[in-house]
Coordinates of C-alpha atoms in Angstrom, one line a residue:
M1 CA 12.5 24.2 20.5
S2 CA 12.1 23.4 24.3
D3 CA 9.7 25.2 26.5
I4 CA 12.6 26.7 28.4
D5 CA 14.0 28.3 25.2
E6 CA 10.6 29.6 24.2
T7 CA 10.0 31.1 27.6
A8 CA 13.3 32.8 27.4
L9 CA 12.5 34.2 23.9
V10 CA 9.2 35.5 25.2
D11 CA 10.9 37.2 28.2
Q12 CA 13.5 38.7 25.9
G13 CA 10.7 40.1 23.7
A14 CA 11.9 38.1 20.6
I15 CA 8.4 36.5 20.3
P16 CA 5.1 37.5 21.7
P17 CA 3.5 35.6 24.7
T18 CA 0.5 33.3 24.2
E19 CA -1.1 34.7 27.3
F20 CA -1.5 38.5 27.6
H21 CA -3.5 38.9 30.9
D22 CA -0.3 39.8 32.7
A23 CA 1.4 41.3 29.7
I24 CA -1.2 43.6 28.4
E25 CA 1.2 46.2 27.1
R26 CA 2.8 43.6 24.8
L27 CA -0.4 43.4 22.7
R28 CA 1.1 46.1 20.6
E29 CA 3.5 43.5 19.2
I30 CA 0.6 41.7 17.4
A31 CA -1.8 44.6 17.0
T32 CA -1.0 45.4 13.4
F33 CA -2.1 42.1 11.8
E34 CA -5.2 42.7 9.8
L35 CA -8.3 40.4 9.7
E36 CA -7.8 37.5 7.3
I37 CA -10.3 35.9 5.0
P38 CA -10.0 32.1 5.5
Q39 CA -9.4 30.1 2.3
D40 CA -12.6 28.1 3.0
F41 CA -14.5 31.2 4.0
D42 CA -17.6 30.6 1.8
Q43 CA -17.9 27.0 2.9
R44 CA -17.4 27.9 6.6
L45 CA -20.0 30.7 6.4
A46 CA -22.6 28.6 4.5
Q47 CA -22.3 25.8 7.0
A48 CA -22.5 28.2 10.0
A49 CA -25.5 30.0 8.5
A50 CA -27.5 26.9 7.5
G51 CA -31.0 27.2 9.0
L52 CA -30.9 31.0 9.3
I53 CA -33.3 33.0 7.2
V54 CA -30.9 35.6 6.0
S55 CA -30.7 36.9 2.4
D56 CA -27.5 36.8 0.4
E57 CA -27.5 40.6 0.2
V58 CA -27.6 40.9 4.0
I59 CA -24.8 38.3 4.3
R60 CA -22.6 40.1 1.7
S61 CA -23.3 43.5 3.4
A62 CA -22.3 42.1 6.8
V63 CA -19.1 40.5 5.5
A64 CA -18.0 43.7 3.9
A65 CA -18.8 45.7 7.0
L66 CA -16.8 43.3 9.2
Q67 CA -13.8 43.6 7.0
T68 CA -13.7 47.3 7.6
G69 CA -14.7 47.6 11.3
H70 CA -17.3 47.2 14.0
V71 CA -20.8 46.2 13.2
V72 CA -24.3 46.4 14.6
I73 CA -27.0 44.0 13.5
R74 CA -30.4 45.6 14.1
G75 CA -33.9 44.2 13.6
P76 CA -37.1 43.1 15.5
P77 CA -36.8 40.6 18.4
G78 CA -36.6 36.9 17.4
T79 CA -35.1 37.4 13.9
G80 CA -31.8 35.6 14.7
K81 CA -29.5 38.5 15.1
S82 CA -27.2 36.9 17.7
S83 CA -27.2 33.6 15.7
F84 CA -26.3 35.5 12.6
I85 CA -23.3 37.2 14.3
R86 CA -22.0 33.9 15.6
A87 CA -22.3 32.4 12.1
L88 CA -20.3 35.3 10.7
A89 CA -17.7 34.8 13.3
R90 CA -17.4 31.1 12.5
G91 CA -17.0 32.1 8.8
F92 CA -14.1 34.4 9.7
N93 CA -12.7 31.8 12.1
A94 CA -13.1 34.0 15.1
S95 CA -14.4 33.1 18.5
I96 CA -17.0 35.2 20.5
Y97 CA -16.9 36.7 23.9
G98 CA -20.5 37.5 24.6
V99 CA -22.1 39.9 27.1
T100 CA -25.6 41.6 27.4
A101 CA -25.8 45.3 27.7
H102 CA -27.5 46.8 30.8
E103 CA -28.9 50.2 31.7
D104 CA -26.6 50.3 34.7
W105 CA -23.4 49.8 32.7
T106 CA -20.5 52.3 33.4
I107 CA -16.9 52.5 32.2
Y108 CA -16.1 50.1 35.0
D109 CA -18.2 47.4 33.3
V110 CA -16.6 48.1 29.9
I111 CA -12.9 48.8 30.8
G112 CA -12.4 47.4 34.3
R113 CA -12.4 48.0 38.1
L114 CA -10.9 47.0 41.4
E115 CA -12.9 44.6 43.6
L116 CA -12.5 43.5 47.2
R117 CA -12.4 39.7 47.4
L118 CA -11.7 37.0 49.9
T119 CA -8.8 34.7 49.4
E120 CA -8.9 30.9 50.1
D121 CA -7.6 31.6 53.6
R122 CA -10.4 34.1 54.2
R123 CA -8.2 37.2 53.9
E124 CA -9.3 40.3 52.1
E125 CA -7.5 41.5 49.0
I126 CA -8.1 44.0 46.2
V127 CA -7.9 42.5 42.8
P128 CA -8.2 44.0 39.3
V129 CA -11.3 42.8 37.3
N130 CA -11.3 43.5 33.6
G131 CA -14.4 44.9 31.9
A132 CA -16.0 43.3 28.9
L133 CA -14.0 45.1 26.3
T134 CA -10.7 44.7 28.0
E135 CA -11.2 41.0 28.6
A136 CA -12.3 40.4 25.0
V137 CA -9.3 42.3 23.6
I138 CA -6.9 40.3 25.7
R139 CA -8.4 37.1 24.6
C140 CA -8.2 38.3 21.0
G141 CA -4.5 38.8 21.4
N142 CA -4.2 35.3 22.8
N143 CA -6.0 33.9 19.8
I144 CA -3.9 35.8 17.3
V145 CA -0.7 34.3 18.7
R146 CA -2.0 30.8 19.0
H147 CA -3.4 31.0 15.4
F148 CA 0.2 31.7 14.2
D149 CA 1.2 28.3 15.7
D150 CA -2.0 26.4 14.6
P151 CA -4.0 28.0 11.7
L152 CA -7.0 25.8 12.6
L153 CA -7.5 27.7 15.8
P154 CA -9.5 31.0 15.8
Q155 CA -7.6 34.0 14.3
A156 CA -9.2 36.4 16.8
E157 CA -11.9 36.9 19.5
W158 CA -14.7 39.4 19.0
L159 CA -16.9 41.1 21.6
L160 CA -20.6 40.4 21.1
I161 CA -22.8 42.9 22.9
D162 CA -26.4 41.8 22.9
E163 CA -29.1 44.5 23.2
L164 CA -26.6 47.3 22.7
N165 CA -29.1 50.1 23.1
R166 CA -30.1 49.0 26.6
A167 CA -27.0 50.7 27.9
H168 CA -26.1 54.4 28.2
L169 CA -23.2 54.0 25.8
D170 CA -21.9 57.5 26.0
K171 CA -21.5 57.0 29.8
A172 CA -20.2 53.4 29.5
F173 CA -17.7 53.8 26.6
G174 CA -15.9 56.9 27.9
E175 CA -12.5 57.3 26.2
L176 CA -13.3 54.5 23.8
F177 CA -14.8 57.1 21.5
S178 CA -11.4 58.2 20.4
V179 CA -10.0 54.7 20.2
L180 CA -12.9 53.3 18.1
G181 CA -12.8 56.2 15.7
T182 CA -9.3 55.9 14.4
D183 CA -7.0 53.3 12.7
E184 CA -4.1 54.4 14.8
L185 CA -3.0 52.2 17.7
V186 CA -4.2 54.5 20.4
P187 CA -3.6 53.0 23.9
I188 CA -6.4 52.8 26.5
N189 CA -5.4 53.5 30.0
L190 CA -6.4 50.7 32.5
P191 CA -6.2 52.3 36.0
H192 CA -7.4 49.1 37.6
Q193 CA -4.3 47.1 36.5
K194 CA -0.8 47.2 38.0
P195 CA 1.8 49.7 36.8
G196 CA 3.5 48.3 33.7
N197 CA 0.3 46.4 32.7
R198 CA -2.0 49.4 32.0
E199 CA -1.7 50.4 28.3
L200 CA -4.1 48.4 26.2
V201 CA -3.9 48.6 22.4
I202 CA -6.7 47.1 20.4
P203 CA -5.5 44.7 17.7
R204 CA -6.8 45.4 14.2
R205 CA -8.3 41.9 14.1
F206 CA -10.6 42.7 17.0
R207 CA -14.2 43.6 16.3
I208 CA -17.2 44.8 18.4
V209 CA -20.3 43.1 17.0
A210 CA -23.6 44.1 18.5
T211 CA -27.3 43.5 18.3
L212 CA -29.9 46.2 18.5
N213 CA -33.6 45.8 19.0
S214 CA -35.3 48.1 16.5
Y215 CA -38.8 47.6 17.8
D216 CA -39.0 48.0 21.6
R217 CA -37.8 51.6 21.5
Q218 CA -39.8 52.6 24.6
F219 CA -37.5 50.3 26.8
V220 CA -34.1 51.3 25.4
Q221 CA -31.6 54.2 25.2
S222 CA -30.9 56.3 22.1
L223 CA -27.5 56.1 20.5
S224 CA -25.6 59.3 20.0
Q225 CA -24.2 60.3 16.6
A226 CA -20.7 59.8 18.0
I227 CA -21.5 56.1 18.7
R228 CA -23.4 55.6 15.5
R229 CA -20.4 56.9 13.4
R230 CA -18.2 54.1 14.9
F231 CA -20.4 51.2 13.7
T232 CA -21.8 50.0 10.4
F233 CA -25.5 49.2 10.9
I234 CA -26.9 46.2 9.0
T235 CA -30.6 45.4 9.2
L236 CA -31.9 41.8 9.6
D237 CA -35.6 42.1 9.1
L238 CA -38.5 39.6 8.9
P239 CA -38.5 37.5 5.8
A240 CA -40.5 39.0 2.9
Q241 CA -44.2 38.2 2.9
R242 CA -45.2 35.0 1.1
P243 CA -46.6 35.7 -2.4
Q244 CA -50.3 35.2 -2.8
G245 CA -51.5 31.8 -4.0
I246 CA -48.5 29.8 -2.7
P247 CA -49.6 27.3 0.0
W248 CA -47.5 26.5 3.0
T249 CA -45.3 23.5 2.4
F250 CA -42.3 21.9 4.1
D251 CA -39.4 22.7 1.7
P252 CA -36.2 23.9 3.4
N253 CA -34.7 24.8 0.0
H254 CA -37.7 26.7 -1.4
A255 CA -36.9 29.8 -3.4
T256 CA -39.2 31.9 -1.2
A257 CA -37.8 33.1 2.1
A258 CA -41.2 32.8 3.8
M259 CA -41.4 29.2 2.9
R260 CA -37.9 28.5 4.1
E261 CA -38.8 30.2 7.4
F262 CA -41.9 28.0 7.7
S263 CA -39.8 24.9 7.2
A264 CA -37.1 26.1 9.6
V265 CA -39.7 26.6 12.3
I266 CA -40.9 23.1 11.9
A267 CA -37.4 21.6 11.8
R268 CA -36.1 23.7 14.7
S269 CA -39.1 22.8 16.9
A270 CA -38.6 19.1 16.2
E271 CA -34.9 19.4 16.8
R272 CA -35.4 20.9 20.3
I273 CA -37.9 18.3 21.4
A274 CA -35.8 15.4 19.9
R275 CA -32.7 16.6 21.7
R276 CA -34.5 16.5 25.1
R277 CA -36.1 13.1 24.3
S278 CA -32.6 11.8 23.4
A279 CA -30.9 13.1 26.5
I280 CA -30.3 9.6 27.9
D281 CA -29.4 8.1 24.6
P282 CA -28.0 10.7 22.1
E283 CA -27.9 8.2 19.4
D284 CA -31.7 8.3 19.2
F285 CA -31.6 12.0 18.3
E286 CA -31.7 11.7 14.6
R287 CA -34.4 9.0 14.6
N288 CA -36.6 11.1 17.0
R289 CA -36.1 14.3 15.0
T290 CA -37.0 12.6 11.7
Q291 CA -40.0 11.0 13.2
L292 CA -41.2 14.3 14.7
I293 CA -40.8 16.2 11.4
R294 CA -42.7 13.3 9.6
T295 CA -45.5 13.6 12.2
I296 CA -45.8 17.4 11.7
R297 CA -45.9 17.1 8.0
T298 CA -48.6 14.3 7.9
E299 CA -50.7 15.3 10.9
E300 CA -50.1 18.9 12.0
L301 CA -49.1 20.9 9.0
G302 CA -52.5 22.5 8.6
R303 CA -52.3 23.8 12.2
V304 CA -48.8 25.2 11.8
A305 CA -50.0 26.8 8.5
A306 CA -52.9 28.4 10.4
L307 CA -50.4 29.9 12.9
F308 CA -48.5 31.5 10.0
D309 CA -51.7 32.7 8.4
A310 CA -52.7 34.5 11.6
T311 CA -49.3 36.0 12.3
E312 CA -49.0 37.3 8.7
R313 CA -51.8 39.7 9.4
V314 CA -49.8 41.6 12.0
R315 CA -46.3 41.0 10.8
Y316 CA -46.9 42.7 7.5
S317 CA -49.7 45.1 8.5
P318 CA -49.3 48.4 6.6
A319 CA -49.7 51.8 8.1
G320 CA -53.4 52.7 8.5
S321 CA -54.5 49.0 8.6
Q322 CA -57.3 47.8 10.9
F323 CA -54.8 45.3 12.3
P324 CA -51.8 46.2 14.6
Y325 CA -48.3 46.0 13.3
L326 CA -46.3 43.5 15.4
P327 CA -43.1 42.0 13.9
I328 CA -43.3 38.6 15.5
G329 CA -39.9 37.0 15.0
T330 CA -39.0 33.5 13.9
A331 CA -37.9 32.6 17.4
Q332 CA -41.4 33.3 18.8
L333 CA -42.9 31.1 16.2
I334 CA -40.5 28.3 17.0
D335 CA -41.4 28.6 20.7
T336 CA -45.1 28.4 19.9
V337 CA -44.8 25.3 17.7
E338 CA -42.6 23.7 20.2
L339 CA -45.1 24.3 23.0
F340 CA -47.9 22.9 20.8
L341 CA -45.9 19.8 20.0
M342 CA -45.0 19.2 23.7
R343 CA -48.6 19.5 24.7
R344 CA -49.6 17.0 22.0
L345 CA -46.9 14.5 23.0
Q346 CA -47.8 14.8 26.7
E347 CA -51.5 14.3 26.0
P348 CA -51.7 12.0 22.9
H349 CA -54.9 10.3 23.9
A350 CA -57.7 12.8 23.7
T351 CA -57.2 14.7 26.9
I352 CA -56.7 17.8 24.7
D353 CA -58.0 18.4 21.2
P354 CA -55.2 19.2 18.7
D355 CA -56.8 22.5 17.7
A356 CA -57.1 23.4 21.4
A357 CA -53.5 22.6 21.9
M358 CA -52.4 25.0 19.2
D359 CA -54.9 27.6 20.5
W360 CA -53.4 27.3 23.9
A361 CA -49.8 27.6 22.6
A362 CA -50.6 30.8 20.8
A363 CA -52.4 32.2 23.8
V364 CA -49.5 31.7 26.3
K365 CA -46.7 32.5 23.9
L366 CA -47.9 35.0 21.3
A367 CA -50.7 36.9 23.1
P368 CA -48.3 38.5 25.7
L369 CA -46.5 40.1 22.8
F370 CA -49.5 42.3 22.2
E371 CA -49.1 44.0 25.6
A372 CA -47.2 46.9 24.0
D373 CA -47.7 50.6 24.4
T374 CA -47.6 51.1 20.6
L375 CA -50.6 48.9 19.8
G376 CA -54.1 50.4 19.7
A377 CA -57.0 48.6 21.5
E378 CA -59.3 48.8 18.5
Q379 CA -56.6 47.2 16.2
I380 CA -56.1 44.4 18.7
V381 CA -59.9 43.8 18.8
H382 CA -60.1 43.7 15.0
F383 CA -57.3 41.2 14.9
A384 CA -58.9 39.0 17.6
N385 CA -62.2 39.0 15.9
S386 CA -60.6 38.0 12.6
L387 CA -59.2 34.8 14.0
G388 CA -60.8 31.6 12.9
S389 CA -60.2 28.0 14.0
P390 CA -58.1 27.0 15.9
F391 CA -57.5 30.4 17.4
D392 CA -61.1 31.6 18.0
A393 CA -61.2 30.5 21.6
Q394 CA -58.3 31.0 24.1
F395 CA -56.0 33.0 21.9
K396 CA -58.8 35.3 20.9
R397 CA -60.0 35.7 24.5
E398 CA -56.5 36.6 25.7
L399 CA -56.2 39.3 23.1
L400 CA -59.6 40.8 24.0
V401 CA -58.6 40.8 27.7
I402 CA -55.4 42.7 26.8
A403 CA -57.4 45.2 24.8
A404 CA -60.0 45.7 27.5
A405 CA -57.4 45.9 30.3
G406 CA -55.9 49.1 28.9
M407 CA -52.5 47.5 28.2
H408 CA -52.3 49.5 24.9
F409 CA -51.5 52.9 23.6
V410 CA -54.1 55.6 24.3
P411 CA -54.0 58.5 21.8
S412 CA -53.7 61.9 23.5

C-alpha cells in the first residue's frame, strides 16, 4: 500500500494515525487494547534485571501489579528502584518517559499549559506545552500503533515519576483522580490544546510507574488515601543481612542476596571505571573491566569486606540499639568503592596508603549520610568509636564532627 493510500485511510478514520500529537482525540481508537505479556517475557525480564538485587517474590509481585494497573516501588535511597522499573518495562516491551517530581508541581506540569515563545523570526507566539502525563499518554498511543506494524517495537510507553512523594499530588493531579480510579475510558480535558484536540483518553496499556523514598520522610509530602488507592505499592528493601559465619566472597550467583550484592558492588564499580578508561577505544572495555575485577579480588577484597562489615552495623540496626539505623543503599556502596578504586589508580605508587584511600572514600561518600534529623548523637558516637581499621581515622573523625556539630535529632 502506498503512503498516499495510507494517509487517505488515516484521514478517513479507517486506520489510526501513527502520530497522535495533533490527533489526540483519536487515541480512543486504540485505547481498549490491553497490556500484552510478550512470549519471551521471562527471558526479557531476566536479562533486564541481571545485576539487580531483587528477590523473585518482589519481581513476581511487581509483574502482577503492573498487569492490573499503576505501581509505586518504594524503599530506601540507593536500592535500585528506578533501575528495577526500567527492567520491568523492558520485560513488558514498553518504553519509559521519565520525569522527577517536584514540590512546585501543579496541574500545568502534569496535564499541560500555554507558553509564550519566540519563533525563528523573533516573533512572539503562544504555544501549547503538554504536561508529563499528557505527553507520555500520547507517546504511548504512538507506540501502540507502531507495535501493530512491527511487534519488535515497544507495545506502550509508561510514565516513570521518580520521587513521587516530593510533589503535592492532590494539587498536581487534579481531575486525574477520577480517571485513574476507573476502568472506563473517561476523557481528560486539555484546555491548553486547540479545539478538536482537547479530549485525552488514557489507553489501557498505559501505566504510571513511580518511585517513593521511604526513608527521608522529613523532606517529602504525604500521600492522601485517594492517591494511595490508585496505586499498588511494592517494597524494594535492602538485601537480607548476611548469615553469621559466611565470609565475604566474590560470587555473583551466590544463594545469599547479601553476597550477590557484595559481588554486584565490585562488578559495577569496575564497570564504571573501565567504561571511562575505554572511552577512546571501547574495544578495551571488557579487558579493563576483567582486569579491575581481578585486582579487587586479589588485592582489595579485604578492604571492600571491611566496608560491608561497617555498614552492616547501621543498615540492620534494630530498635533500641546503641548504633543508629541508616539504610545505606547499594548505590552508595558502589559510589564508595568506585571512589576508592579511582584514588588507588591515580596514586598507585605510595602517595596514599590503600587503607587511607578506603578511609577517605567512606569519609567523603558515606559520612554525609549521617547528617540526618532522625539520628541521635550518642548513637553516631557509638558507631564511630566501634570502627576499626581502615575506618578509624578520617571516617571516624567525620562522624564525630557530625555528632558534635548538632546535625542530629535532639529529643524534646
